[in-house]
CSV table of C-alpha atoms in Angstrom, one decimal:
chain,number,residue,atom,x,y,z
A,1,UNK,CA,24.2,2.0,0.2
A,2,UNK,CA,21.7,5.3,0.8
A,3,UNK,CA,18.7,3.1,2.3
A,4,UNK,CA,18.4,3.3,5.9
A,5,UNK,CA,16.4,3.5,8.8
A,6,UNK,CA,15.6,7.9,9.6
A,7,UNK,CA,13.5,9.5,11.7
A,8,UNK,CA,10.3,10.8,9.9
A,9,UNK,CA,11.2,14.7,10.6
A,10,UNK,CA,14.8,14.7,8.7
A,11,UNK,CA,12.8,13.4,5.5
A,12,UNK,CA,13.4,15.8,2.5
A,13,UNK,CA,10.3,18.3,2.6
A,14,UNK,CA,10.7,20.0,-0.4
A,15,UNK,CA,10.4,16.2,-2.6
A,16,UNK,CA,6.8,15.6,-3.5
A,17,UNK,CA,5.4,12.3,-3.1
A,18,UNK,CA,4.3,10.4,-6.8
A,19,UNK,CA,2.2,8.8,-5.2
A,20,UNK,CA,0.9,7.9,-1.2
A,21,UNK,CA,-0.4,4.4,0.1
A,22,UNK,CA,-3.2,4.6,3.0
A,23,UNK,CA,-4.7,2.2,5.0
A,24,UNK,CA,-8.3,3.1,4.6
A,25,UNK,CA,-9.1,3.0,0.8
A,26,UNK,CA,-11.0,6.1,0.8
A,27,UNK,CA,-12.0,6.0,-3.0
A,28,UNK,CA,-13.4,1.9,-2.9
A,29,UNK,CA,-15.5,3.4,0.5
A,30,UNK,CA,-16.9,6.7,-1.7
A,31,UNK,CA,-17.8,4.1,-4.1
A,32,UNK,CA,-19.8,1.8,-1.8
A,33,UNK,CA,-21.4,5.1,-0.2
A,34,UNK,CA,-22.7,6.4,-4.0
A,35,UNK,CA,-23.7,2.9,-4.8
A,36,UNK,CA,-25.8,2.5,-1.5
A,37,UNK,CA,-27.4,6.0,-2.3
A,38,UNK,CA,-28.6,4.8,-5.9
A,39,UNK,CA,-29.8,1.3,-4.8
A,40,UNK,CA,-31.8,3.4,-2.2
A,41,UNK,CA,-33.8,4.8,-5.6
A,42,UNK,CA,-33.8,1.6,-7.8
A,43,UNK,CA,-36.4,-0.9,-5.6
A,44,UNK,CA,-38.3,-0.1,-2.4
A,45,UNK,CA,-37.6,-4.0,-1.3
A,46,UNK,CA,-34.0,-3.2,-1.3
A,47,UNK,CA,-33.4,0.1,0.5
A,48,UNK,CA,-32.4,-1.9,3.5
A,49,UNK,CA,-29.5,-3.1,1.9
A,50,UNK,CA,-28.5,0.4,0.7
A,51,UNK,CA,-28.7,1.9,4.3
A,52,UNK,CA,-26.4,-0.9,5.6
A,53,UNK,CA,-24.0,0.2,2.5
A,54,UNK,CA,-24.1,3.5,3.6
A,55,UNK,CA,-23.8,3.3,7.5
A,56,UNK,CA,-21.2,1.0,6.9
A,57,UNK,CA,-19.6,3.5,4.4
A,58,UNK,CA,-19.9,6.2,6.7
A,59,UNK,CA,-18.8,4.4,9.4
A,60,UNK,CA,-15.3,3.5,7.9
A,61,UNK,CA,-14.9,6.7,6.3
A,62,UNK,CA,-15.4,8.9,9.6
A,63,UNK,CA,-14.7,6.5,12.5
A,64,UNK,CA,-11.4,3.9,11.4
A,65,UNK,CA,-8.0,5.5,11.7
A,66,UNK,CA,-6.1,6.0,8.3
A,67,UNK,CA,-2.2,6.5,8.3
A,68,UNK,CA,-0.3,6.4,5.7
A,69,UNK,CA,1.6,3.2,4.7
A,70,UNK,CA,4.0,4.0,2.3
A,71,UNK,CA,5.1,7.1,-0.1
A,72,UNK,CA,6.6,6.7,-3.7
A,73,UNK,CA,9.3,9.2,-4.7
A,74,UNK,CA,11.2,9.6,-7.7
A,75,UNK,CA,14.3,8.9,-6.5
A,76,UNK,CA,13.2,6.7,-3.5
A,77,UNK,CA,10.2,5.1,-1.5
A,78,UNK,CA,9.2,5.8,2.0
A,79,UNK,CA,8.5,2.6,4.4
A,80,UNK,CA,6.4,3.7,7.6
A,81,UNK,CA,6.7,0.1,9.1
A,82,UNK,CA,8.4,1.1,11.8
A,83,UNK,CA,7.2,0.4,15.5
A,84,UNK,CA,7.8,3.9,16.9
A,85,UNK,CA,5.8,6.2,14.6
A,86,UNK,CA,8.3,8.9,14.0
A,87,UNK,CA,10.9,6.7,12.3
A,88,UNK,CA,10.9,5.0,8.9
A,89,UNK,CA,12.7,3.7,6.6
A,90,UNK,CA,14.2,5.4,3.3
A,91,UNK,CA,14.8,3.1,0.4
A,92,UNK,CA,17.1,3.8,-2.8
A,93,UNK,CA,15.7,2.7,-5.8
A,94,UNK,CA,19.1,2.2,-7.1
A,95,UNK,CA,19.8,-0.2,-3.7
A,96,UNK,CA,17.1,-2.9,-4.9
A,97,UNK,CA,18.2,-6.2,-6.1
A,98,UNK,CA,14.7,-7.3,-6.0
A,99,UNK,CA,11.3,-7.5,-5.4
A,100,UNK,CA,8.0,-9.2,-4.9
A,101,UNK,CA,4.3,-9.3,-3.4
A,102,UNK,CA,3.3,-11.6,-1.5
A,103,UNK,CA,-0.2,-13.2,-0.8
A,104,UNK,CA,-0.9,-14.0,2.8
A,105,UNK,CA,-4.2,-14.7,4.3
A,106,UNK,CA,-4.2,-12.0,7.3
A,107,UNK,CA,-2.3,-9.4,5.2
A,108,UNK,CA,-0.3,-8.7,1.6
A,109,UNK,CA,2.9,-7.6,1.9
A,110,UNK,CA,5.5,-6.0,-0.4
A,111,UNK,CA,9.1,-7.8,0.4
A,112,UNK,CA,12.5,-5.6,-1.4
A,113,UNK,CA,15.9,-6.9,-0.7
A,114,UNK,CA,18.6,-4.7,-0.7
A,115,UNK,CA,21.8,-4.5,-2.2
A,116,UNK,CA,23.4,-5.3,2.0
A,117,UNK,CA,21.5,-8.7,1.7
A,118,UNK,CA,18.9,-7.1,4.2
A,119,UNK,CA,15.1,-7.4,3.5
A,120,UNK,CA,12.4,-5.4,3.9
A,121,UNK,CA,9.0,-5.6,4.3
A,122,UNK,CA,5.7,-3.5,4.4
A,123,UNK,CA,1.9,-5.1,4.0
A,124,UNK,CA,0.2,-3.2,1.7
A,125,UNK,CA,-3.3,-3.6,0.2
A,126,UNK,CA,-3.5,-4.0,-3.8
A,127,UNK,CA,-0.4,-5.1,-6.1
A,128,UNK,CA,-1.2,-3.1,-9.1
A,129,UNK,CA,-0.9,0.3,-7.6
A,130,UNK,CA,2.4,0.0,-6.2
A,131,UNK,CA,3.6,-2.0,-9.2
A,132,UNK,CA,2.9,0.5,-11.3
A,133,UNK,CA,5.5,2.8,-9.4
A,134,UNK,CA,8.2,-0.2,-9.2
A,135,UNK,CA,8.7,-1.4,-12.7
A,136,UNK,CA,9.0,2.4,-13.3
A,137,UNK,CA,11.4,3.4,-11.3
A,138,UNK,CA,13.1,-0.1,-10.3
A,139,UNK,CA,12.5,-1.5,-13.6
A,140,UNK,CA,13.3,-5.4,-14.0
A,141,UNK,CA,13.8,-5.8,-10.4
A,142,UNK,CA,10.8,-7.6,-9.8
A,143,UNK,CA,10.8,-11.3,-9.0
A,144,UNK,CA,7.5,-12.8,-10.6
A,145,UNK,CA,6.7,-15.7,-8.1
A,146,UNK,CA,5.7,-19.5,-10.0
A,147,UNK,CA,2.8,-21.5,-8.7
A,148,UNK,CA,4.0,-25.6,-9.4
A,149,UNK,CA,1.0,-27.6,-9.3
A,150,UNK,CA,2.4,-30.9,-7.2
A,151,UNK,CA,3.0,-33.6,-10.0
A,152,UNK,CA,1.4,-37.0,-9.1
């Protein structure tokens, strides 16, 4: 098994991410902030709404701290879950048995198991664009999760 836990600097730096996961989703916020700026010109009774959009917009954009969450690779994914920032963990495609999201009501979180029988974890913000990347590269892997209604 290749997946293990590595220190951030002995990464491979000439690989190029497919794709990188944030904290902050920058593109929903520039969204907001152009939305606020237009209802500022549709109705005079509602510009007060579009300057809350837009401080609120601007607020998140410049003020919160972003990091990044997670990187996708061609030949493997990049977990920064770890406690001490400059580690993180490197997983293998190929060392996937599975994996799901899961819906929680403080955070979503993406669970992998490994081939080792360890598992884990990383909270992540949006299914689809992480998914997108799995069934590519770790194609059938995922385990779709069942929701039983209780029988009576």
């Amino acid at each position: 098994m290749k997946s293990k836990e590595i220190r951030v600097r002995n990464l491979p730096q000439d690989d190029v991410p497919y794709d990188v996961v944030n904290v902050k989703p920058t593109v929903f916020l520039a969204i907001a902030m152009v939305a606020g700026i237009s209802i500022l010109w549709i109705r005079s009774y509602l510009q007060i709404v579009g300057v809350m959009v837009i401080m609120v917009s601007l607020f998140s954009l410049l003020m919160l701290p972003d990091r990044v969450l997670c990187e996708l690779h061609h030949d493997y994914m990049v977990f920064y879950n770890r406690h001490e920032r400059t580690e993180c963990t490197i997983i293998y495609y190929e060392d996937i048995v599975s994996w799901h999201y899961e819906w929680n009501p403080s955070s979503d979180q993406i669970v992998v198991s490994l081939v080792d029988g360890s598992v884990q974890t990383q909270e992540l913000y949006g299914k689809h664009r992480i998914a997108k990347w799995l069934n590519l590269f770790a194609a059938g892997k995922e385990v779709k999760r069942v929701n039983r209604k209780k029988e009576r």
